[in-house]
PDB file of C-alpha atoms in Angstrom:
ATOM      1  CA  MET A   1     237.784 192.410  49.691  1.00  0.00           C
ATOM      2  CA  SER A   2     235.172 190.762  51.339  1.00  0.00           C
ATOM      3  CA  HIS A   3     231.632 191.604  51.056  1.00  0.00           C
ATOM      4  CA  TYR A   4     229.772 194.153  53.261  1.00  0.00           C
ATOM      5  CA  PRO A   5     227.117 193.523  55.545  1.00  0.00           C
ATOM      6  CA  PRO A   6     223.703 195.153  54.651  1.00  0.00           C
ATOM      7  CA  ILE A   7     224.590 198.342  56.773  1.00  0.00           C
ATOM      8  CA  THR A   8     227.964 199.467  57.418  1.00  0.00           C
ATOM      9  CA  PRO A   9     228.605 202.383  59.786  1.00  0.00           C
ATOM     10  CA  HIS A  10     231.442 204.969  58.754  1.00  0.00           C
ATOM     11  CA  LEU A  11     233.082 207.199  60.985  1.00  0.00           C
ATOM     12  CA  ALA A  12     234.678 210.565  60.048  1.00  0.00           C
ATOM     13  CA  ILE A  13     238.150 211.462  61.389  1.00  0.00           C
ATOM     14  CA  THR A  14     240.526 213.939  61.172  1.00  0.00           C
ATOM     15  CA  ASP A  15     243.504 211.817  62.117  1.00  0.00           C
ATOM     16  CA  VAL A  16     242.725 208.140  60.751  1.00  0.00           C
ATOM     17  CA  ALA A  17     245.841 206.674  61.448  1.00  0.00           C
ATOM     18  CA  ALA A  18     245.750 207.710  65.319  1.00  0.00           C
ATOM     19  CA  ALA A  19     242.036 205.907  65.111  1.00  0.00           C
ATOM     20  CA  LEU A  20     243.711 203.030  64.024  1.00  0.00           C
ATOM     21  CA  ASP A  21     245.983 202.813  67.081  1.00  0.00           C
ATOM     22  CA  PHE A  22     243.210 203.965  69.467  1.00  0.00           C
ATOM     23  CA  TYR A  23     240.330 201.318  68.578  1.00  0.00           C
ATOM     24  CA  PRO A  24     242.415 198.375  68.747  1.00  0.00           C
ATOM     25  CA  LYS A  25     243.535 199.140  72.379  1.00  0.00           C
ATOM     26  CA  ALA A  26     240.405 200.747  73.394  1.00  0.00           C
ATOM     27  CA  PHE A  27     237.878 198.083  71.848  1.00  0.00           C
ATOM     28  CA  ASP A  28     239.748 195.246  70.616  1.00  0.00           C
ATOM     29  CA  ALA A  29     238.893 196.055  66.940  1.00  0.00           C
ATOM     30  CA  THR A  30     241.036 194.142  64.289  1.00  0.00           C
ATOM     31  CA  GLU A  31     241.956 196.308  61.223  1.00  0.00           C
ATOM     32  CA  ARG A  32     240.955 194.856  57.945  1.00  0.00           C
ATOM     33  CA  LEU A  33     241.787 197.462  55.561  1.00  0.00           C
ATOM     34  CA  ARG A  34     243.958 200.612  55.168  1.00  0.00           C
ATOM     35  CA  LEU A  35     243.954 202.520  52.150  1.00  0.00           C
ATOM     36  CA  SER A  36     246.420 205.597  52.027  1.00  0.00           C
ATOM     37  CA  LEU A  37     246.871 208.788  50.107  1.00  0.00           C
ATOM     38  CA  PRO A  38     249.675 209.837  48.190  1.00  0.00           C
ATOM     39  CA  ASP A  39     251.029 211.834  51.001  1.00  0.00           C
ATOM     40  CA  GLY A  40     251.266 209.088  53.290  1.00  0.00           C
ATOM     41  CA  SER A  41     248.221 209.750  55.056  1.00  0.00           C
ATOM     42  CA  VAL A  42     245.150 207.220  55.809  1.00  0.00           C
ATOM     43  CA  ALA A  43     242.381 207.739  53.792  1.00  0.00           C
ATOM     44  CA  HIS A  44     239.930 204.697  54.708  1.00  0.00           C
ATOM     45  CA  ALA A  45     240.178 201.704  56.821  1.00  0.00           C
ATOM     46  CA  GLU A  46     237.832 198.978  57.882  1.00  0.00           C
ATOM     47  CA  LEU A  47     237.722 197.585  61.376  1.00  0.00           C
ATOM     48  CA  GLU A  48     235.952 194.691  62.735  1.00  0.00           C
ATOM     49  CA  PHE A  49     234.542 194.997  66.292  1.00  0.00           C
ATOM     50  CA  ASN A  50     232.967 191.600  67.569  1.00  0.00           C
ATOM     51  CA  GLY A  51     232.734 190.582  64.026  1.00  0.00           C
ATOM     52  CA  ALA A  52     230.823 193.549  63.066  1.00  0.00           C
ATOM     53  CA  LEU A  53     232.690 196.032  60.236  1.00  0.00           C
ATOM     54  CA  VAL A  54     232.884 199.419  60.807  1.00  0.00           C
ATOM     55  CA  THR A  55     234.811 201.957  58.374  1.00  0.00           C
ATOM     56  CA  ILE A  56     236.420 205.001  59.091  1.00  0.00           C
ATOM     57  CA  GLY A  57     237.700 207.748  56.640  1.00  0.00           C
ATOM     58  CA  ALA A  58     239.490 211.099  56.673  1.00  0.00           C
ATOM     59  CA  ALA A  59     237.235 214.065  57.488  1.00  0.00           C
ATOM     60  CA  GLY A  60     237.352 216.885  55.357  1.00  0.00           C
ATOM     61  CA  GLU A  61     236.217 219.175  52.843  1.00  0.00           C
ATOM     62  CA  MET A  62     237.820 216.953  49.789  1.00  0.00           C
ATOM     63  CA  PHE A  63     235.359 213.864  51.331  1.00  0.00           C
ATOM     64  CA  GLY A  64     232.524 215.884  52.475  1.00  0.00           C
ATOM     65  CA  LEU A  65     232.743 214.540  55.779  1.00  0.00           C
ATOM     66  CA  SER A  66     233.205 216.227  59.004  1.00  0.00           C
ATOM     67  CA  GLN A  67     234.495 214.832  62.608  1.00  0.00           C
ATOM     68  CA  PRO A  68     231.901 215.442  65.317  1.00  0.00           C
ATOM     69  CA  ASP A  69     231.915 217.861  68.114  1.00  0.00           C
ATOM     70  CA  GLY A  70     233.351 215.679  71.027  1.00  0.00           C
ATOM     71  CA  ASP A  71     231.599 218.376  73.280  1.00  0.00           C
ATOM     72  CA  GLY A  72     228.341 218.629  71.775  1.00  0.00           C
ATOM     73  CA  PRO A  73     225.594 216.563  71.491  1.00  0.00           C
ATOM     74  CA  ALA A  74     226.126 213.107  69.881  1.00  0.00           C
ATOM     75  CA  GLU A  75     223.936 212.838  66.811  1.00  0.00           C
ATOM     76  CA  VAL A  76     224.804 209.025  66.230  1.00  0.00           C
ATOM     77  CA  VAL A  77     226.043 206.504  68.835  1.00  0.00           C
ATOM     78  CA  ILE A  78     227.520 203.174  68.249  1.00  0.00           C
ATOM     79  CA  THR A  79     226.517 200.237  70.424  1.00  0.00           C
ATOM     80  CA  LEU A  80     229.054 197.487  71.103  1.00  0.00           C
ATOM     81  CA  SER A  81     227.501 194.244  72.779  1.00  0.00           C
ATOM     82  CA  VAL A  82     230.568 193.111  75.149  1.00  0.00           C
ATOM     83  CA  PRO A  83     230.905 189.930  77.681  1.00  0.00           C
ATOM     84  CA  ASP A  84     231.820 192.634  80.544  1.00  0.00           C
ATOM     85  CA  THR A  85     230.445 196.221  80.046  1.00  0.00           C
ATOM     86  CA  ASP A  86     232.735 197.197  83.192  1.00  0.00           C
ATOM     87  CA  ALA A  87     235.970 196.008  81.668  1.00  0.00           C
ATOM     88  CA  ALA A  88     235.142 197.381  78.228  1.00  0.00           C
ATOM     89  CA  TYR A  89     234.410 200.959  79.808  1.00  0.00           C
ATOM     90  CA  ALA A  90     237.584 200.642  82.140  1.00  0.00           C
ATOM     91  CA  ARG A  91     239.459 199.705  78.568  1.00  0.00           C
ATOM     92  CA  ALA A  92     238.390 202.299  77.056  1.00  0.00           C
ATOM     93  CA  LEU A  93     239.216 204.828  79.368  1.00  0.00           C
ATOM     94  CA  ASP A  94     242.616 203.659  79.734  1.00  0.00           C
ATOM     95  CA  ALA A  95     243.466 203.865  76.073  1.00  0.00           C
ATOM     96  CA  GLY A  96     241.845 207.407  76.152  1.00  0.00           C
ATOM     97  CA  ALA A  97     238.470 207.554  75.750  1.00  0.00           C
ATOM     98  CA  THR A  98     236.226 209.953  77.995  1.00  0.00           C
ATOM     99  CA  SER A  99     233.384 208.835  80.366  1.00  0.00           C
ATOM    100  CA  ALA A 100     229.736 209.709  79.064  1.00  0.00           C
ATOM    101  CA  SER A 101     228.094 207.384  81.643  1.00  0.00           C
ATOM    102  CA  GLU A 102     229.451 205.019  84.308  1.00  0.00           C
ATOM    103  CA  PRO A 103     228.116 201.488  84.138  1.00  0.00           C
ATOM    104  CA  ALA A 104     224.652 200.472  85.353  1.00  0.00           C
ATOM    105  CA  ASP A 105     222.231 198.185  85.107  1.00  0.00           C
ATOM    106  CA  GLN A 106     219.013 199.415  82.628  1.00  0.00           C
ATOM    107  CA  PHE A 107     215.401 198.931  82.841  1.00  0.00           C
ATOM    108  CA  HIS A 108     215.484 197.204  79.196  1.00  0.00           C
ATOM    109  CA  GLY A 109     217.855 194.106  80.741  1.00  0.00           C
ATOM    110  CA  ASP A 110     220.900 195.160  79.625  1.00  0.00           C
ATOM    111  CA  ARG A 111     224.182 196.643  81.688  1.00  0.00           C
ATOM    112  CA  THR A 112     225.250 199.598  80.220  1.00  0.00           C
ATOM    113  CA  ALA A 113     228.119 202.554  79.912  1.00  0.00           C
ATOM    114  CA  ALA A 114     229.021 205.132  77.416  1.00  0.00           C
ATOM    115  CA  VAL A 115     231.973 206.810  76.211  1.00  0.00           C
ATOM    116  CA  ARG A 116     233.190 209.321  73.825  1.00  0.00           C
ATOM    117  CA  ASP A 117     236.366 208.427  71.806  1.00  0.00           C
ATOM    118  CA  PRO A 118     239.101 210.894  71.096  1.00  0.00           C
ATOM    119  CA  PHE A 119     237.529 211.560  67.969  1.00  0.00           C
ATOM    120  CA  GLY A 120     234.185 212.686  69.314  1.00  0.00           C
ATOM    121  CA  HIS A 121     232.194 209.655  68.912  1.00  0.00           C
ATOM    122  CA  LYS A 122     230.208 208.264  71.195  1.00  0.00           C
ATOM    123  CA  TRP A 123     229.904 204.300  71.778  1.00  0.00           C
ATOM    124  CA  THR A 124     227.567 202.612  74.402  1.00  0.00           C
ATOM    125  CA  PHE A 125     228.735 199.084  75.775  1.00  0.00           C
ATOM    126  CA  GLN A 126     225.940 196.477  76.482  1.00  0.00           C
ATOM    127  CA  THR A 127     225.968 193.160  78.390  1.00  0.00           C
ATOM    128  CA  HIS A 128     222.782 191.276  78.443  1.00  0.00           C
ATOM    129  CA  LEU A 129     221.458 190.569  81.853  1.00  0.00           C
ATOM    130  CA  GLU A 130     217.956 189.336  81.273  1.00  0.00           C
ATOM    131  CA  ASP A 131     215.387 189.219  79.039  1.00  0.00           C
ATOM    132  CA  VAL A 132     212.440 191.310  79.632  1.00  0.00           C
ATOM    133  CA  ASP A 133     209.005 191.461  77.653  1.00  0.00           C
ATOM    134  CA  PRO A 134     208.070 194.445  75.826  1.00  0.00           C
ATOM    135  CA  GLU A 135     204.905 194.819  78.400  1.00  0.00           C
ATOM    136  CA  GLU A 136     207.396 194.844  81.346  1.00  0.00           C
ATOM    137  CA  MET A 137     209.942 196.859  80.034  1.00  0.00           C
ATOM    138  CA  GLN A 138     207.261 199.468  79.173  1.00  0.00           C
ATOM    139  CA  ARG A 139     206.208 199.435  82.695  1.00  0.00           C
ATOM    140  CA  ARG A 140     209.802 199.918  84.318  1.00  0.00           C
ATOM    141  CA  LEU A 141     210.434 202.555  81.673  1.00  0.00           C
ATOM    142  CA  THR A 142     207.151 204.451  82.695  1.00  0.00           C
ATOM    143  CA  ALA A 143     208.067 203.876  86.496  1.00  0.00           C
ATOM    144  CA  LEU A 144     211.232 205.236  85.841  1.00  0.00           C
ATOM    145  CA  MET A 145     210.213 208.300  84.144  1.00  0.00           C
ATOM    146  CA  THR A 146     207.242 208.987  86.474  1.00  0.00           C
ATOM    147  CA  GLY A 147     209.381 208.170  89.601  1.00  0.00           C
ATOM    148  CA  SER A 148     206.881 205.700  90.700  1.00  0.00           C
TER     149      SER A 148
END
């Protein structure tokens, strides 16, 4: 098994096999590892997203993990840098994700969009448009929040 990066997000999912079908279609993820339980269900898997590692595992009391409620607020958002936010957003929707926010240019210099996957996890796509220094970013955020 390859070494792990300093931080690796782990997503709890009730049906890991369904997730292993969804993520390659929706996010062009590549499966790197799959470990099964004696009953044949998938207990743990590793996926690469644009070279970054995300692990997924079976949700349930035995593992001390629960899948998020897709209707409630997100506790964690995973941001995926992509060459084309609009195309990534459309691909995810076509694969079964639901829209959380449509593609739009942001004050911080990226174009972003967000989706909820069928397992309740929230993902943001971002494409870098321009470098914005911290002072300008703060000015833009203040203007956005105050309507000025």
